[in-house]
């Protein structure tokens, strides 16, 4: 179609054909070209839109991945935090008895009393250890 149109256009410009035919050829060629351009544009747009679709899906997947990673990181941080708090509390509870003489920390009053009796027999025993069964 393009070849025919171009050919008739070329023939027309050589001056052997009447003006109406030249115009018709021109219109035909232009119509054809615009149709071609339109088709090209459409197929290009189809390609671009399918590409955009793929990219968009990939980006959405990436975003979801990032979101889930952030979620996991947050969860892990919260878990760590609560574990840390537990450990801190446990440590505090475990080392609640501090020897007033040597500042040694002991997990229970029994150990504290044994410690006090063996290490500081000359020091006066703290009143809280008086009734502890060692
Ligand atoms: Zn001590």
CSV table of C-alpha atoms and ligand atoms in Angstrom, one decimal:
chain,number,residue,atom,x,y,z
A,1,UNK,CA,0.0,0.0,0.0
A,2,UNK,CA,2.8,2.4,0.9
A,3,UNK,CA,4.7,1.5,-2.2
A,4,UNK,CA,1.7,2.0,-4.4
A,5,UNK,CA,0.9,5.4,-2.8
A,6,UNK,CA,4.5,6.5,-3.0
A,7,UNK,CA,4.7,5.4,-6.6
A,8,UNK,CA,1.6,7.2,-7.6
A,9,UNK,CA,2.8,10.3,-5.7
A,10,UNK,CA,6.1,10.1,-7.6
A,11,UNK,CA,4.3,9.8,-10.9
A,12,UNK,CA,2.0,12.6,-9.9
A,13,UNK,CA,4.9,14.9,-9.1
A,14,UNK,CA,6.4,14.3,-12.5
A,15,UNK,CA,3.5,16.3,-13.9
A,16,UNK,CA,1.9,13.7,-16.2
A,17,UNK,CA,-1.1,13.2,-14.1
A,18,UNK,CA,-4.0,15.6,-13.4
A,19,UNK,CA,-4.1,17.7,-10.2
A,20,UNK,CA,-7.1,15.8,-8.8
A,21,UNK,CA,-5.2,12.5,-9.1
A,22,UNK,CA,-2.2,14.1,-7.4
A,23,UNK,CA,-4.4,15.3,-4.5
A,24,UNK,CA,-6.0,11.9,-4.2
A,25,UNK,CA,-2.6,10.2,-4.2
A,26,UNK,CA,-1.4,12.7,-1.6
A,27,UNK,CA,-4.5,12.1,0.6
A,28,UNK,CA,-4.2,8.3,0.1
A,29,UNK,CA,-0.5,8.4,1.1
A,30,UNK,CA,-1.1,10.7,4.1
A,31,UNK,CA,-4.0,8.6,5.2
A,32,UNK,CA,-1.9,5.5,4.9
A,33,UNK,CA,1.0,7.1,6.7
A,34,UNK,CA,-1.2,8.4,9.5
A,35,UNK,CA,-2.7,4.9,9.8
A,36,UNK,CA,0.7,3.4,10.0
A,37,UNK,CA,1.9,6.0,12.6
A,38,UNK,CA,-1.3,5.3,14.5
A,39,UNK,CA,-0.7,1.6,14.4
A,40,UNK,CA,2.9,2.1,15.3
A,41,UNK,CA,1.9,4.3,18.2
A,42,UNK,CA,-0.7,1.8,19.3
A,43,UNK,CA,1.8,-1.1,19.2
A,44,UNK,CA,4.4,1.0,20.9
A,45,UNK,CA,1.9,2.0,23.6
A,46,UNK,CA,1.0,-1.7,24.0
A,47,UNK,CA,4.7,-2.5,24.5
A,48,UNK,CA,5.2,0.4,26.8
A,49,UNK,CA,2.1,-0.4,28.8
A,50,UNK,CA,3.0,-4.1,29.1
A,51,UNK,CA,6.5,-3.0,30.2
A,52,UNK,CA,5.0,-0.6,32.7
A,53,UNK,CA,2.8,-3.4,33.9
A,54,UNK,CA,5.7,-5.7,34.4
A,55,UNK,CA,7.8,-3.0,36.0
A,56,UNK,CA,4.8,-2.0,38.2
A,57,UNK,CA,4.3,-5.6,39.3
A,58,UNK,CA,8.0,-6.0,40.0
A,59,UNK,CA,8.0,-2.8,42.0
A,60,UNK,CA,5.0,-3.9,43.9
A,61,UNK,CA,6.6,-7.2,44.7
A,62,UNK,CA,9.8,-5.4,45.7
A,63,UNK,CA,7.8,-3.0,47.9
A,64,UNK,CA,6.0,-6.0,49.5
A,65,UNK,CA,9.3,-7.6,50.1
A,66,UNK,CA,10.7,-4.5,51.7
A,67,UNK,CA,7.5,-4.2,53.8
A,68,UNK,CA,7.8,-7.8,55.0
A,69,UNK,CA,11.5,-7.3,55.7
A,70,UNK,CA,10.7,-4.2,57.7
A,71,UNK,CA,7.9,-6.1,59.5
A,72,UNK,CA,10.3,-9.0,60.3
A,73,UNK,CA,13.0,-6.6,61.4
A,74,UNK,CA,10.5,-4.8,63.7
A,75,UNK,CA,9.3,-8.1,65.1
A,76,UNK,CA,12.8,-9.3,65.7
A,77,UNK,CA,13.6,-6.0,67.4
A,78,UNK,CA,10.6,-6.3,69.6
A,79,UNK,CA,11.4,-9.8,70.5
A,80,UNK,CA,15.0,-8.9,71.3
A,81,UNK,CA,13.8,-5.9,73.3
A,82,UNK,CA,11.4,-8.1,75.4
A,83,UNK,CA,14.1,-10.7,75.8
A,84,UNK,CA,16.5,-8.1,76.9
A,85,UNK,CA,14.0,-6.7,79.4
A,86,UNK,CA,13.4,-10.2,80.7
A,87,UNK,CA,17.1,-10.9,81.0
A,88,UNK,CA,17.6,-7.5,82.8
A,89,UNK,CA,14.8,-8.3,85.2
A,90,UNK,CA,16.1,-11.8,85.8
A,91,UNK,CA,19.6,-10.4,86.4
A,92,UNK,CA,18.2,-7.8,88.8
A,93,UNK,CA,16.2,-10.5,90.7
A,94,UNK,CA,19.1,-12.9,90.6
A,95,UNK,CA,21.6,-10.4,92.0
A,96,UNK,CA,19.3,-8.7,94.5
A,97,UNK,CA,21.5,-9.5,97.5
A,98,UNK,CA,24.6,-7.3,97.7
A,99,UNK,CA,27.2,-7.8,100.4
A,100,UNK,CA,27.5,-4.5,102.3
A,101,UNK,CA,31.2,-5.3,103.1
A,102,UNK,CA,32.7,-6.4,99.8
A,103,UNK,CA,29.8,-5.4,97.4
A,104,UNK,CA,29.6,-8.9,96.0
A,105,UNK,CA,26.2,-9.6,94.5
A,106,UNK,CA,24.5,-13.0,95.3
A,107,UNK,CA,21.4,-14.6,93.8
A,108,UNK,CA,19.7,-15.7,97.1
A,109,UNK,CA,19.9,-15.0,100.8
A,110,UNK,CA,21.2,-18.4,101.6
A,111,UNK,CA,24.3,-17.9,99.5
A,112,UNK,CA,24.6,-14.4,100.9
A,113,UNK,CA,24.5,-15.7,104.5
A,114,UNK,CA,27.1,-18.4,103.7
A,115,UNK,CA,29.2,-15.8,102.0
A,116,UNK,CA,28.9,-13.4,104.9
A,117,UNK,CA,29.7,-16.0,107.5
A,118,UNK,CA,32.8,-17.3,105.7
A,119,UNK,CA,34.2,-14.0,104.4
A,120,UNK,CA,33.3,-11.5,107.0
A,121,UNK,CA,32.9,-13.4,110.3
A,122,UNK,CA,34.0,-10.3,112.3
A,123,UNK,CA,31.5,-8.0,110.7
A,124,UNK,CA,28.1,-7.6,112.2
A,125,UNK,CA,25.6,-9.6,110.2
A,126,UNK,CA,22.9,-7.6,108.4
A,127,UNK,CA,19.5,-7.9,110.1
A,128,UNK,CA,17.9,-9.5,107.0
A,129,UNK,CA,20.3,-12.5,107.2
A,130,UNK,CA,19.6,-13.1,110.9
A,131,UNK,CA,16.7,-15.5,110.3
A,132,UNK,CA,17.9,-17.0,107.1
A,133,UNK,CA,18.5,-20.8,107.3
A,134,UNK,CA,22.0,-21.3,105.8
B,1,LIG,ZN1,31.2,-9.9,101.2
